[in-house]
Amino acid sequence: MNEFAGKLVADKYRIEELIRESESGDLYTGHHEVQDRPVTIKMLPSAYSVDTRWVKRFIDEARAASSLDHPNILNISDFGTDARGISYAVYESSDVQTLADLVGSEPAFDEKRALDISSQIAAGVTAAHAKKIVHGRLDPKNIFVSEGDVIKVSGFGGDPMYIVRDADPRYLAPEQCTAFPAADERSDVFSLGVLLYEMLSGSVPYDGATTTDILAKQNAEPPPPLSAFRRDLHPEIEPIVLSAMAADPERRYSNMAAFAEDLNILSGRLGVPLKAAAAAAGVTRKRSIWQTAFVVLAGISIFAAALIYATSVRKTDPTTQLVADAGSLPVQPIGPATGAQEESLARLPAMTDAEILANSMTSADDLPGGDGYNAWANGGVPPAGAPLGVPITGVPLNQTFPPDYVPQGGQVYTIEPGGSQFMPSEGVILVPVPMNTNTAVKPDPTTKTPPANTAVKPAPETKPTPKPMATPPPKGNKPAATQPKNEKPVPSGQPDDID
């Protein structure tokens, strides 16, 4: 219903003829009463004006669209809400004819005309994408065609994550037909690919009764080839259209600018005279490439000049010159395995074991403590965790015990010269026992101190004397077994009287 026809909005815009109705706003032709010029006016229906959420969405869309200014975009000049609560947005004048009217009246477009219209649409959408504005619902009803096929794209500024109920699903990308649409620049690439396919073939690539039917076809199979409709098309045009309509967004053109570039190249090969808007977009793109190349070359030249100055004039090598950190400290490894101790011992002259032991005791300050067995040997500092030594009056704990010191409770054995090779040739061996300072050790009366220079053998274990055999032992030249002292030998064949 044409509810606003003939009314004056904001005291200066006269509403005239209805162009089309939409959930996001109805489009009318209008007239600026103050400036006396034709305009296009978008009105929010009264049924939605009572809801502040719809009013806010309408104003936000108009505010976003007002930031765009391109020859192929229906530019906005004013928007707001008047004193009567009517929300409006004023655009530049445009013809009533849309691309939907042209497609419905012609079975198929000439490929040159189709490329021309598509290039202009791509130029306008590319300008919007540069401002981070995605159309999200590009279809033939949003494309206005003036005399001479001058294109004006309308409908920018809406939320791409919200698809209005009156949007045509045949032109939506597969990712927009889901419950949670995720539209981006590649979604507009898909929609423009469908528009170009329809202009060349006379029908949409996917059709169905519902959005679900269309989505199933988009994901199931590729569209019919354009060669099935006509044979006069350039061989390079179909790969461009199919790349734009890929169901997977990753397989489409990454952005609308890349799609527009291929369209312009193919139009140039076909001799299509580009409109001023599309040609200006192409020149701007080439100019930006040359500007980028100039900046890169200038940067390389400056870097090369600085490198030559550093190496030739200042005589420095930037790749090898290192600067030491003033606050750094030398790092010394813990306990390095230098072999100094082994080397010093190897240089000693041939000495006896006693001389080596005495020499090591006199140079205890130069060697670390411990000899591998006694942590307190060598007179040096014992290693960490060494057990405490036995306290001796006048001898610090970090010194070697005197050779003549016998711990309480120990025993002394004198070694005859020429004994075992694992024993020292002279001196003493200390056999310490656990010390108990509170209990005095009483000497064993049965133990006798052997004379000096006499090897002392430990007493054998006392075992019960076995009874003699009934048969006397055989005679031989072997010496008689040594009998313990203070005991009389038992005659052979006689039982002992110990029992």
Tab-separated table of C-alpha atoms in Angstrom:
chain	number	residue	atom	x	y	z
A	1	MET	CA	0.000	0.000	0.000
A	2	ASN	CA	1.323	3.422	-0.991
A	3	GLU	CA	0.798	5.022	2.431
A	4	PHE	CA	3.218	7.944	1.930
A	5	ALA	CA	2.314	8.998	-1.632
A	6	GLY	CA	1.785	12.772	-1.876
A	7	LYS	CA	2.915	13.486	1.708
A	8	LEU	CA	5.605	15.968	2.729
A	9	VAL	CA	8.363	14.539	4.887
A	10	ALA	CA	10.629	16.713	7.032
A	11	ASP	CA	8.843	19.733	5.558
A	12	LYS	CA	10.826	19.602	2.298
A	13	TYR	CA	10.643	16.175	0.614
A	14	ARG	CA	7.533	15.374	-1.409
A	15	ILE	CA	6.769	11.636	-1.780
A	16	GLU	CA	5.698	10.610	-5.296
A	17	GLU	CA	5.668	7.132	-6.911
A	18	LEU	CA	6.437	3.820	-5.177
A	19	ILE	CA	9.373	1.963	-6.714
A	20	ARG	CA	9.400	-1.170	-4.552
A	21	GLU	CA	8.493	-2.338	-1.072
A	22	SER	CA	10.963	-3.953	1.309
A	23	GLU	CA	11.160	-4.945	4.956
A	24	SER	CA	14.155	-2.654	5.347
A	25	GLY	CA	12.275	0.295	3.819
A	26	ASP	CA	10.074	1.277	0.878
A	27	LEU	CA	11.655	3.168	-2.037
A	28	TYR	CA	9.831	6.125	-3.646
A	29	THR	CA	10.566	8.725	-6.246
A	30	GLY	CA	10.403	12.174	-4.724
A	31	HIS	CA	11.101	15.847	-5.115
A	32	HIS	CA	13.157	18.248	-3.034
A	33	GLU	CA	10.750	21.176	-2.598
A	34	VAL	CA	13.432	23.638	-1.450
A	35	GLN	CA	16.132	22.819	-4.033
A	36	ASP	CA	13.656	21.871	-6.759
A	37	ARG	CA	15.362	18.671	-7.867
A	38	PRO	CA	14.326	15.014	-8.122
A	39	VAL	CA	15.411	12.608	-5.382
A	40	THR	CA	14.872	9.027	-4.309
A	41	ILE	CA	13.409	8.590	-0.829
A	42	LYS	CA	13.477	5.506	1.371
A	43	MET	CA	10.756	5.365	4.037
A	44	LEU	CA	10.387	3.104	7.064
A	45	PRO	CA	6.829	1.703	7.040
A	46	SER	CA	4.536	2.950	9.800
A	47	ALA	CA	4.069	-0.580	11.123
A	48	TYR	CA	7.796	-0.685	11.987
A	49	SER	CA	8.095	2.934	13.161
A	50	VAL	CA	6.401	2.113	16.477
A	51	ASP	CA	9.298	-0.217	17.371
A	52	THR	CA	12.410	1.651	18.459
A	53	ARG	CA	14.601	-1.295	17.442
A	54	TRP	CA	13.473	-1.042	13.822
A	55	VAL	CA	13.939	2.721	13.882
A	56	LYS	CA	17.479	2.354	15.188
A	57	ARG	CA	18.324	-0.284	12.555
A	58	PHE	CA	16.995	1.973	9.793
A	59	ILE	CA	18.992	4.997	10.988
A	60	ASP	CA	22.181	2.949	11.449
A	61	GLU	CA	21.886	1.598	7.910
A	62	ALA	CA	21.422	5.106	6.520
A	63	ARG	CA	24.367	6.425	8.532
A	64	ALA	CA	26.649	3.672	7.175
A	65	ALA	CA	25.495	4.251	3.589
A	66	SER	CA	26.134	8.002	3.906
A	67	SER	CA	29.886	7.323	4.184
A	68	LEU	CA	29.974	5.992	0.596
A	69	ASP	CA	30.555	8.157	-2.431
A	70	HIS	CA	30.998	6.417	-5.785
A	71	PRO	CA	29.539	6.867	-9.299
A	72	ASN	CA	28.160	3.325	-9.251
A	73	ILE	CA	26.511	3.631	-5.810
A	74	LEU	CA	23.169	5.268	-5.105
A	75	ASN	CA	24.606	7.893	-2.759
A	76	ILE	CA	22.649	9.172	0.241
A	77	SER	CA	22.352	12.899	0.991
A	78	ASP	CA	20.090	13.130	4.064
A	79	PHE	CA	18.441	10.948	6.676
A	80	GLY	CA	16.674	11.219	10.012
A	81	THR	CA	13.291	11.221	11.762
A	82	ASP	CA	10.911	14.165	11.357
A	83	ALA	CA	8.653	15.745	13.983
A	84	ARG	CA	5.869	13.260	13.267
A	85	GLY	CA	8.136	10.257	13.940
A	86	ILE	CA	8.593	9.290	10.282
A	87	SER	CA	12.051	7.873	9.550
A	88	TYR	CA	13.433	8.622	6.106
A	89	ALA	CA	16.612	8.524	4.001
A	90	VAL	CA	17.114	10.663	0.887
A	91	TYR	CA	19.210	9.399	-2.054
A	92	GLU	CA	20.193	10.905	-5.376
A	93	SER	CA	17.735	10.640	-8.237
A	94	SER	CA	17.576	7.404	-10.192
A	95	ASP	CA	15.486	5.850	-12.892
A	96	VAL	CA	12.684	3.552	-11.881
A	97	GLN	CA	14.049	0.710	-14.021
A	98	THR	CA	16.027	-1.995	-12.216
A	99	LEU	CA	18.113	-4.927	-13.442
A	100	ALA	CA	15.245	-7.230	-12.473
A	101	ASP	CA	13.065	-5.485	-15.073
A	102	LEU	CA	15.726	-5.969	-17.780
A	103	VAL	CA	16.369	-9.643	-16.997
A	104	GLY	CA	12.656	-10.366	-17.059
A	105	SER	CA	12.207	-8.720	-20.469
A	106	GLU	CA	15.201	-10.253	-22.258
A	107	PRO	CA	16.081	-13.964	-22.462
A	108	ALA	CA	19.858	-13.369	-22.377
A	109	PHE	CA	22.256	-10.452	-22.614
A	110	ASP	CA	24.988	-9.932	-25.132
A	111	GLU	CA	28.229	-10.913	-23.404
A	112	LYS	CA	29.719	-7.445	-23.902
A	113	ARG	CA	26.714	-5.787	-22.249
A	114	ALA	CA	26.720	-8.347	-19.441
A	115	LEU	CA	30.413	-7.718	-18.797
A	116	ASP	CA	29.866	-3.943	-18.843
A	117	ILE	CA	27.047	-4.073	-16.279
A	118	SER	CA	28.946	-6.572	-14.085
A	119	SER	CA	32.102	-4.432	-14.151
A	120	GLN	CA	30.164	-1.372	-12.941
A	121	ILE	CA	28.507	-3.364	-10.153
A	122	ALA	CA	31.908	-4.741	-9.121
A	123	ALA	CA	33.405	-1.233	-9.081
A	124	GLY	CA	30.706	0.092	-6.739
A	125	VAL	CA	30.825	-2.915	-4.406
A	126	THR	CA	34.640	-2.747	-4.300
A	127	ALA	CA	34.410	0.873	-3.108
A	128	ALA	CA	32.019	-0.187	-0.351
A	129	HIS	CA	34.285	-3.064	0.694
A	130	ALA	CA	37.155	-0.588	1.004
A	131	LYS	CA	35.065	1.097	3.740
A	132	LYS	CA	34.441	-2.304	5.413
A	133	ILE	CA	30.786	-2.268	4.302
A	134	VAL	CA	29.372	-5.549	2.949
A	135	HIS	CA	26.154	-5.457	0.966
A	136	GLY	CA	24.970	-8.936	1.989
A	137	ARG	CA	21.824	-9.132	-0.200
A	138	LEU	CA	22.867	-8.164	-3.708
A	139	ASP	CA	20.076	-8.973	-6.195
A	140	PRO	CA	18.605	-7.480	-9.406
A	141	LYS	CA	16.080	-5.355	-7.451
A	142	ASN	CA	18.936	-3.408	-5.829
A	143	ILE	CA	20.580	-2.559	-9.187
A	144	PHE	CA	19.218	0.585	-10.861
A	145	VAL	CA	19.914	0.938	-14.583
A	146	SER	CA	19.740	4.403	-16.138
A	147	GLU	CA	19.844	5.327	-19.822
A	148	GLY	CA	23.038	4.077	-21.447
A	149	ASP	CA	23.326	1.244	-18.916
A	150	VAL	CA	24.714	3.426	-16.143
A	151	ILE	CA	24.531	1.351	-12.967
A	152	LYS	CA	23.636	2.496	-9.458
A	153	VAL	CA	23.782	-0.072	-6.603
A	154	SER	CA	21.506	0.520	-3.601
A	155	GLY	CA	20.923	-1.278	-0.327
A	156	PHE	CA	24.288	-0.724	1.384
A	157	GLY	CA	24.606	-0.246	5.122
A	158	GLY	CA	22.520	-3.141	6.396
A	159	ASP	CA	23.747	-5.747	8.867
A	160	PRO	CA	25.231	-8.590	6.767
A	161	MET	CA	24.528	-11.034	9.612
A	162	TYR	CA	20.813	-10.265	9.373
A	163	ILE	CA	19.021	-11.365	6.227
A	164	VAL	CA	15.672	-9.669	5.727
A	165	ARG	CA	12.693	-11.911	5.131
A	166	ASP	CA	12.059	-10.511	1.666
A	167	ALA	CA	15.645	-11.201	0.450
A	168	ASP	CA	15.780	-13.416	-2.634
A	169	PRO	CA	17.598	-16.675	-1.576
A	170	ARG	CA	18.458	-17.508	-5.205
A	171	TYR	CA	21.196	-14.833	-5.087
A	172	LEU	CA	22.473	-15.531	-1.576
A	173	ALA	CA	25.716	-17.430	-0.972
A	174	PRO	CA	25.466	-20.869	0.715
A	175	GLU	CA	26.913	-19.519	3.969
A	176	GLN	CA	24.060	-16.969	4.077
A	177	CYS	CA	21.331	-19.603	3.761
A	178	THR	CA	22.123	-21.205	7.123
A	179	ALA	CA	20.550	-20.506	10.505
A	180	PHE	CA	23.541	-18.356	11.450
A	181	PRO	CA	24.605	-16.437	8.333
A	182	ALA	CA	28.254	-15.375	8.094
A	183	ALA	CA	28.390	-12.954	5.171
A	184	ASP	CA	31.630	-11.287	4.082
A	185	GLU	CA	33.128	-9.854	0.898
A	186	ARG	CA	33.147	-13.291	-0.757
A	187	SER	CA	29.371	-13.494	-0.250
A	188	ASP	CA	28.956	-10.442	-2.490
A	189	VAL	CA	31.301	-12.109	-5.019
A	190	PHE	CA	28.961	-15.109	-5.134
A	191	SER	CA	25.887	-12.898	-5.627
A	192	LEU	CA	27.498	-10.972	-8.495
A	193	GLY	CA	28.532	-14.276	-10.082
A	194	VAL	CA	24.881	-15.372	-10.020
A	195	LEU	CA	23.825	-12.058	-11.609
A	196	LEU	CA	26.355	-12.460	-14.417
A	197	TYR	CA	25.332	-16.104	-14.933
A	198	GLU	CA	21.672	-15.048	-15.185
A	199	MET	CA	22.421	-12.247	-17.664
A	200	LEU	CA	24.355	-14.679	-19.919
A	201	SER	CA	22.019	-17.689	-19.673
A	202	GLY	CA	18.616	-16.147	-18.990
A	203	SER	CA	18.028	-18.147	-15.777
A	204	VAL	CA	19.462	-18.421	-12.276
A	205	PRO	CA	21.910	-21.314	-11.643
A	206	TYR	CA	19.994	-22.605	-8.589
A	207	ASP	CA	16.255	-22.411	-8.075
A	208	GLY	CA	13.873	-23.940	-5.566
A	209	ALA	CA	10.688	-23.482	-3.600
A	210	THR	CA	12.458	-22.781	-0.290
A	211	THR	CA	15.826	-21.614	0.939
A	212	THR	CA	16.599	-25.157	2.104
A	213	ASP	CA	16.028	-26.539	-1.395
A	214	ILE	CA	18.338	-23.951	-2.917
A	215	LEU	CA	21.055	-24.608	-0.308
A	216	ALA	CA	20.918	-28.357	-0.970
A	217	LYS	CA	21.431	-27.784	-4.704
A	218	GLN	CA	24.285	-25.361	-4.121
A	219	ASN	CA	26.180	-27.919	-2.038
A	220	ALA	CA	25.263	-30.959	-4.157
A	221	GLU	CA	26.327	-30.132	-7.698
A	222	PRO	CA	27.867	-27.365	-9.843
A	223	PRO	CA	25.520	-25.258	-11.959
A	224	PRO	CA	24.816	-26.182	-15.588
A	225	PRO	CA	27.618	-24.931	-17.841
A	226	LEU	CA	26.985	-21.778	-19.852
A	227	SER	CA	27.865	-23.703	-23.011
A	228	ALA	CA	24.587	-25.589	-22.535
A	229	PHE	CA	22.720	-22.334	-23.176
A	230	ARG	CA	24.790	-20.704	-25.914
A	231	ARG	CA	27.872	-21.286	-28.079
A	232	ASP	CA	28.937	-17.699	-28.809
A	233	LEU	CA	30.595	-16.920	-25.483
A	234	HIS	CA	34.293	-16.249	-25.040
A	235	PRO	CA	36.043	-19.384	-23.653
A	236	GLU	CA	37.471	-17.439	-20.691
A	237	ILE	CA	34.172	-16.102	-19.412
A	238	GLU	CA	32.785	-19.358	-17.996
A	239	PRO	CA	35.825	-20.109	-15.719
A	240	ILE	CA	35.486	-16.597	-14.270
A	241	VAL	CA	31.776	-17.082	-13.519
A	242	LEU	CA	32.265	-20.562	-12.019
A	243	SER	CA	35.113	-19.333	-9.796
A	244	ALA	CA	32.871	-16.586	-8.445
A	245	MET	CA	30.043	-19.065	-7.739
A	246	ALA	CA	32.075	-21.745	-5.930
A	247	ALA	CA	30.096	-23.182	-3.008
A	248	ASP	CA	33.200	-23.151	-0.801
A	249	PRO	CA	34.171	-19.534	0.018
A	250	GLU	CA	37.847	-20.531	0.055
A	251	ARG	CA	37.638	-21.459	-3.643
A	252	ARG	CA	36.106	-18.159	-4.771
A	253	TYR	CA	37.815	-14.891	-5.504
A	254	SER	CA	39.285	-13.649	-2.244
A	255	ASN	CA	37.719	-10.204	-2.733
A	256	MET	CA	35.614	-8.224	-5.161
A	257	ALA	CA	38.627	-6.269	-6.453
A	258	ALA	CA	40.181	-9.477	-7.860
A	259	PHE	CA	36.882	-10.410	-9.504
A	260	ALA	CA	36.567	-6.898	-11.011
A	261	GLU	CA	40.109	-7.080	-12.353
A	262	ASP	CA	39.405	-10.276	-14.310
A	263	LEU	CA	36.171	-8.794	-15.638
A	264	ASN	CA	38.001	-5.671	-16.857
A	265	ILE	CA	40.759	-7.725	-18.516
A	266	LEU	CA	38.223	-9.858	-20.361
A	267	SER	CA	36.213	-6.756	-21.331
A	268	GLY	CA	39.354	-5.223	-22.803
A	269	ARG	CA	39.991	-8.322	-24.898
A	270	LEU	CA	36.421	-8.194	-26.189
A	271	GLY	CA	36.715	-4.470	-26.939
A	272	VAL	CA	34.075	-3.422	-24.427
A	273	PRO	CA	34.310	0.362	-23.755
A	274	LEU	CA	34.290	0.644	-19.987
A	275	LYS	CA	32.122	3.278	-18.374
A	276	ALA	CA	33.860	6.204	-16.689
A	277	ALA	CA	33.311	4.727	-13.224
A	278	ALA	CA	34.825	1.328	-14.031
A	279	ALA	CA	37.681	2.869	-16.009
A	280	ALA	CA	38.488	5.221	-13.135
A	281	ALA	CA	38.555	2.289	-10.741
A	282	GLY	CA	41.017	0.466	-12.991
A	283	VAL	CA	43.279	3.528	-13.342
A	284	THR	CA	43.259	4.029	-9.604
A	285	ARG	CA	44.265	0.408	-9.074
A	286	LYS	CA	47.161	0.653	-11.548
A	287	ARG	CA	48.296	3.937	-10.081
A	288	SER	CA	48.367	2.451	-6.576
A	289	ILE	CA	50.485	-0.451	-7.848
A	290	TRP	CA	53.044	1.949	-9.364
A	291	GLN	CA	53.061	3.994	-6.193
A	292	THR	CA	53.693	0.866	-4.143
A	293	ALA	CA	56.529	-0.169	-6.461
A	294	PHE	CA	58.107	3.292	-6.152
A	295	VAL	CA	57.973	3.151	-2.337
A	296	VAL	CA	59.596	-0.302	-2.321
A	297	LEU	CA	62.405	0.799	-4.662
A	298	ALA	CA	63.006	3.941	-2.604
A	299	GLY	CA	63.267	1.888	0.573
A	300	ILE	CA	65.759	-0.521	-1.013
A	301	SER	CA	67.890	2.408	-2.237
A	302	ILE	CA	67.982	4.034	1.200
A	303	PHE	CA	68.947	0.754	2.854
A	304	ALA	CA	71.719	0.128	0.320
A	305	ALA	CA	73.114	3.640	0.824
A	306	ALA	CA	73.175	3.183	4.590
A	307	LEU	CA	74.934	-0.165	4.244
A	308	ILE	CA	77.597	1.312	1.923
A	309	TYR	CA	78.191	4.180	4.347
A	310	ALA	CA	78.584	1.815	7.288
A	311	THR	CA	81.045	-0.504	5.524
A	312	SER	CA	83.112	1.970	3.456
A	313	VAL	CA	83.131	5.265	5.351
A	314	ARG	CA	83.044	4.071	8.943
A	315	LYS	CA	85.052	0.899	8.193
A	316	THR	CA	82.735	-1.311	10.144
A	317	ASP	CA	81.288	-4.665	9.422
A	318	PRO	CA	77.691	-4.679	10.642
A	319	THR	CA	77.472	-8.443	10.283
A	320	THR	CA	80.414	-9.247	12.612
A	321	GLN	CA	80.845	-6.293	14.940
A	322	LEU	CA	79.582	-7.180	18.375
A	323	VAL	CA	79.143	-4.937	21.416
A	324	ALA	CA	79.772	-6.458	24.839
A	325	ASP	CA	77.191	-5.916	27.516
A	326	ALA	CA	78.642	-3.552	30.127
A	327	GLY	CA	76.666	-5.174	32.933
A	328	SER	CA	77.570	-8.733	32.071
A	329	LEU	CA	79.750	-10.974	34.290
A	330	PRO	CA	82.105	-13.782	33.274
A	331	VAL	CA	80.613	-17.203	33.640
A	332	GLN	CA	82.747	-19.820	35.416
A	333	PRO	CA	81.643	-23.452	35.153
A	334	ILE	CA	81.139	-25.329	38.391
A	335	GLY	CA	83.922	-27.856	39.020
A	336	PRO	CA	85.482	-27.942	35.543
A	337	ALA	CA	87.182	-31.228	34.665
A	338	THR	CA	90.645	-29.737	33.903
A	339	GLY	CA	92.763	-32.708	34.977
A	340	ALA	CA	95.100	-30.409	36.962
A	341	GLN	CA	95.234	-32.738	39.951
A	342	GLU	CA	96.088	-35.787	37.858
A	343	GLU	CA	98.708	-33.856	35.910
A	344	SER	CA	100.429	-32.609	39.087
A	345	LEU	CA	100.552	-36.132	40.514
A	346	ALA	CA	101.994	-37.506	37.279
A	347	ARG	CA	104.887	-35.023	37.449
A	348	LEU	CA	105.951	-36.124	40.950
A	349	PRO	CA	109.270	-38.072	41.108
A	350	ALA	CA	109.314	-41.714	42.021
A	351	MET	CA	108.569	-41.933	45.725
A	352	THR	CA	107.470	-44.521	48.179
A	353	ASP	CA	103.916	-44.721	49.394
A	354	ALA	CA	104.851	-43.054	52.674
A	355	GLU	CA	106.568	-40.170	50.883
A	356	ILE	CA	103.570	-39.655	48.609
A	357	LEU	CA	101.279	-39.714	51.652
A	358	ALA	CA	103.480	-37.230	53.505
A	359	ASN	CA	103.772	-34.978	50.445
A	360	SER	CA	100.028	-34.940	49.985
A	361	MET	CA	99.576	-33.938	53.618
A	362	THR	CA	102.006	-31.014	53.329
A	363	SER	CA	100.241	-29.674	50.231
A	364	ALA	CA	96.739	-30.014	51.545
A	365	ASP	CA	95.979	-26.370	50.822
A	366	ASP	CA	96.515	-26.890	47.083
A	367	LEU	CA	94.273	-29.939	46.643
A	368	PRO	CA	90.640	-30.515	47.402
A	369	GLY	CA	89.794	-32.726	50.350
A	370	GLY	CA	89.040	-36.408	50.072
A	371	ASP	CA	90.939	-39.268	48.453
A	372	GLY	CA	87.925	-41.215	47.220
A	373	TYR	CA	87.591	-43.154	50.468
A	374	ASN	CA	88.144	-40.712	53.321
A	375	ALA	CA	86.341	-37.370	52.865
A	376	TRP	CA	88.749	-35.740	55.346
A	377	ALA	CA	91.957	-36.949	53.670
A	378	ASN	CA	94.584	-34.675	52.016
A	379	GLY	CA	93.958	-31.901	54.563
A	380	GLY	CA	91.798	-29.939	52.130
A	381	VAL	CA	88.204	-28.856	52.331
A	382	PRO	CA	85.999	-31.958	52.347
A	383	PRO	CA	83.319	-32.197	49.665
A	384	ALA	CA	79.767	-31.133	50.437
A	385	GLY	CA	77.847	-33.673	52.516
A	386	ALA	CA	80.947	-35.366	54.003
A	387	PRO	CA	80.396	-36.992	57.430
A	388	LEU	CA	81.882	-35.309	60.465
A	389	GLY	CA	85.253	-36.553	61.673
A	390	VAL	CA	86.142	-37.699	65.170
A	391	PRO	CA	86.992	-34.622	67.248
A	392	ILE	CA	90.628	-34.464	68.297
A	393	THR	CA	91.968	-31.960	70.738
A	394	GLY	CA	94.029	-29.384	68.884
A	395	VAL	CA	93.218	-30.759	65.397
A	396	PRO	CA	90.528	-28.974	63.339
A	397	LEU	CA	87.846	-31.078	61.761
A	398	ASN	CA	88.959	-30.092	58.266
A	399	GLN	CA	92.469	-31.550	58.744
A	400	THR	CA	93.699	-35.119	58.263
A	401	PHE	CA	93.789	-37.272	61.365
A	402	PRO	CA	97.350	-37.786	62.665
A	403	PRO	CA	98.863	-41.097	61.498
A	404	ASP	CA	99.448	-42.295	65.065
A	405	TYR	CA	95.914	-41.538	66.196
A	406	VAL	CA	93.984	-44.641	67.162
A	407	PRO	CA	90.232	-44.125	67.661
A	408	GLN	CA	88.912	-45.439	70.918
A	409	GLY	CA	87.998	-49.098	70.579
A	410	GLY	CA	90.138	-49.684	67.486
A	411	GLN	CA	92.939	-52.256	66.944
A	412	VAL	CA	96.444	-51.842	65.601
A	413	TYR	CA	98.111	-54.233	63.201
A	414	THR	CA	101.724	-53.983	62.183
A	415	ILE	CA	102.502	-55.010	58.621
A	416	GLU	CA	105.791	-56.714	57.877
A	417	PRO	CA	107.709	-55.389	54.918
A	418	GLY	CA	107.137	-57.258	51.704
A	419	GLY	CA	103.549	-58.129	52.510
A	420	SER	CA	100.561	-57.843	50.198
A	421	GLN	CA	100.848	-55.467	47.247
A	422	PHE	CA	97.559	-53.899	48.279
A	423	MET	CA	99.006	-52.916	51.671
A	424	PRO	CA	101.477	-50.048	52.327
A	425	SER	CA	105.096	-51.163	52.787
A	426	GLU	CA	105.254	-49.636	56.231
A	427	GLY	CA	103.101	-47.764	58.660
A	428	VAL	CA	99.843	-48.601	60.344
A	429	ILE	CA	96.280	-49.324	59.364
A	430	LEU	CA	93.554	-47.913	61.511
A	431	VAL	CA	90.471	-50.056	61.957
A	432	PRO	CA	87.925	-47.755	63.604
A	433	VAL	CA	84.899	-49.060	65.427
A	434	PRO	CA	81.841	-47.104	66.539
A	435	MET	CA	82.961	-44.894	69.392
A	436	ASN	CA	81.073	-44.672	72.641
A	437	THR	CA	82.501	-41.892	74.781
A	438	ASN	CA	80.461	-42.868	77.847
A	439	THR	CA	81.614	-46.495	78.038
A	440	ALA	CA	85.256	-47.356	78.664
A	441	VAL	CA	86.599	-50.219	76.665
A	442	LYS	CA	88.247	-52.822	78.949
A	443	PRO	CA	91.197	-54.730	77.558
A	444	ASP	CA	90.731	-58.420	76.980
A	445	PRO	CA	93.010	-60.313	79.405
A	446	THR	CA	93.337	-63.148	76.967
A	447	THR	CA	94.664	-60.852	74.252
A	448	LYS	CA	98.400	-60.447	74.295
A	449	THR	CA	100.303	-57.741	72.487
A	450	PRO	CA	102.646	-59.390	70.022
A	451	PRO	CA	106.244	-58.211	69.852
A	452	ALA	CA	107.251	-55.577	67.317
A	453	ASN	CA	107.882	-56.546	63.706
A	454	THR	CA	105.863	-59.735	64.243
A	455	ALA	CA	102.913	-60.462	62.049
A	456	VAL	CA	99.811	-60.948	64.067
A	457	LYS	CA	97.222	-63.266	62.647
A	458	PRO	CA	93.677	-63.215	63.844
A	459	ALA	CA	92.671	-66.049	66.178
A	460	PRO	CA	90.740	-68.761	64.373
A	461	GLU	CA	87.152	-69.423	65.203
A	462	THR	CA	86.667	-71.816	68.115
A	463	LYS	CA	84.894	-74.893	66.865
A	464	PRO	CA	84.145	-78.115	68.708
A	465	THR	CA	86.896	-80.650	68.127
A	466	PRO	CA	85.544	-83.498	66.054
A	467	LYS	CA	85.985	-87.014	67.285
A	468	PRO	CA	88.927	-88.835	65.742
A	469	MET	CA	88.374	-91.397	63.099
A	470	ALA	CA	88.674	-94.999	64.034
A	471	THR	CA	91.413	-95.479	61.483
A	472	PRO	CA	94.687	-93.637	62.139
A	473	PRO	CA	95.544	-90.920	59.614
A	474	PRO	CA	97.922	-91.958	56.845
A	475	LYS	CA	101.562	-91.171	57.247
A	476	GLY	CA	103.138	-88.673	54.989
A	477	ASN	CA	105.850	-86.059	54.625
A	478	LYS	CA	103.477	-83.131	55.281
A	479	PRO	CA	104.374	-81.121	58.409
A	480	ALA	CA	102.131	-81.422	61.401
A	481	ALA	CA	99.371	-78.887	61.717
A	482	THR	CA	100.183	-75.892	63.859
A	483	GLN	CA	98.590	-76.232	67.293
A	484	PRO	CA	97.271	-73.280	69.182
A	485	LYS	CA	99.499	-71.993	71.933
A	486	ASN	CA	98.957	-73.084	75.553
A	487	GLU	CA	97.222	-76.267	74.380
A	488	LYS	CA	98.640	-79.748	74.228
A	489	PRO	CA	98.153	-81.773	71.107
A	490	VAL	CA	95.685	-84.607	71.324
A	491	PRO	CA	97.242	-88.021	70.530
A	492	SER	CA	96.023	-89.499	67.316
A	493	GLY	CA	93.259	-91.960	67.797
A	494	GLN	CA	92.582	-90.843	71.443
A	495	PRO	CA	89.452	-89.005	72.409
A	496	ASP	CA	89.910	-85.663	74.154
A	497	ASP	CA	89.029	-85.133	77.820
A	498	ILE	CA	87.342	-81.781	77.355
A	499	ASP	CA	83.953	-83.340	77.691
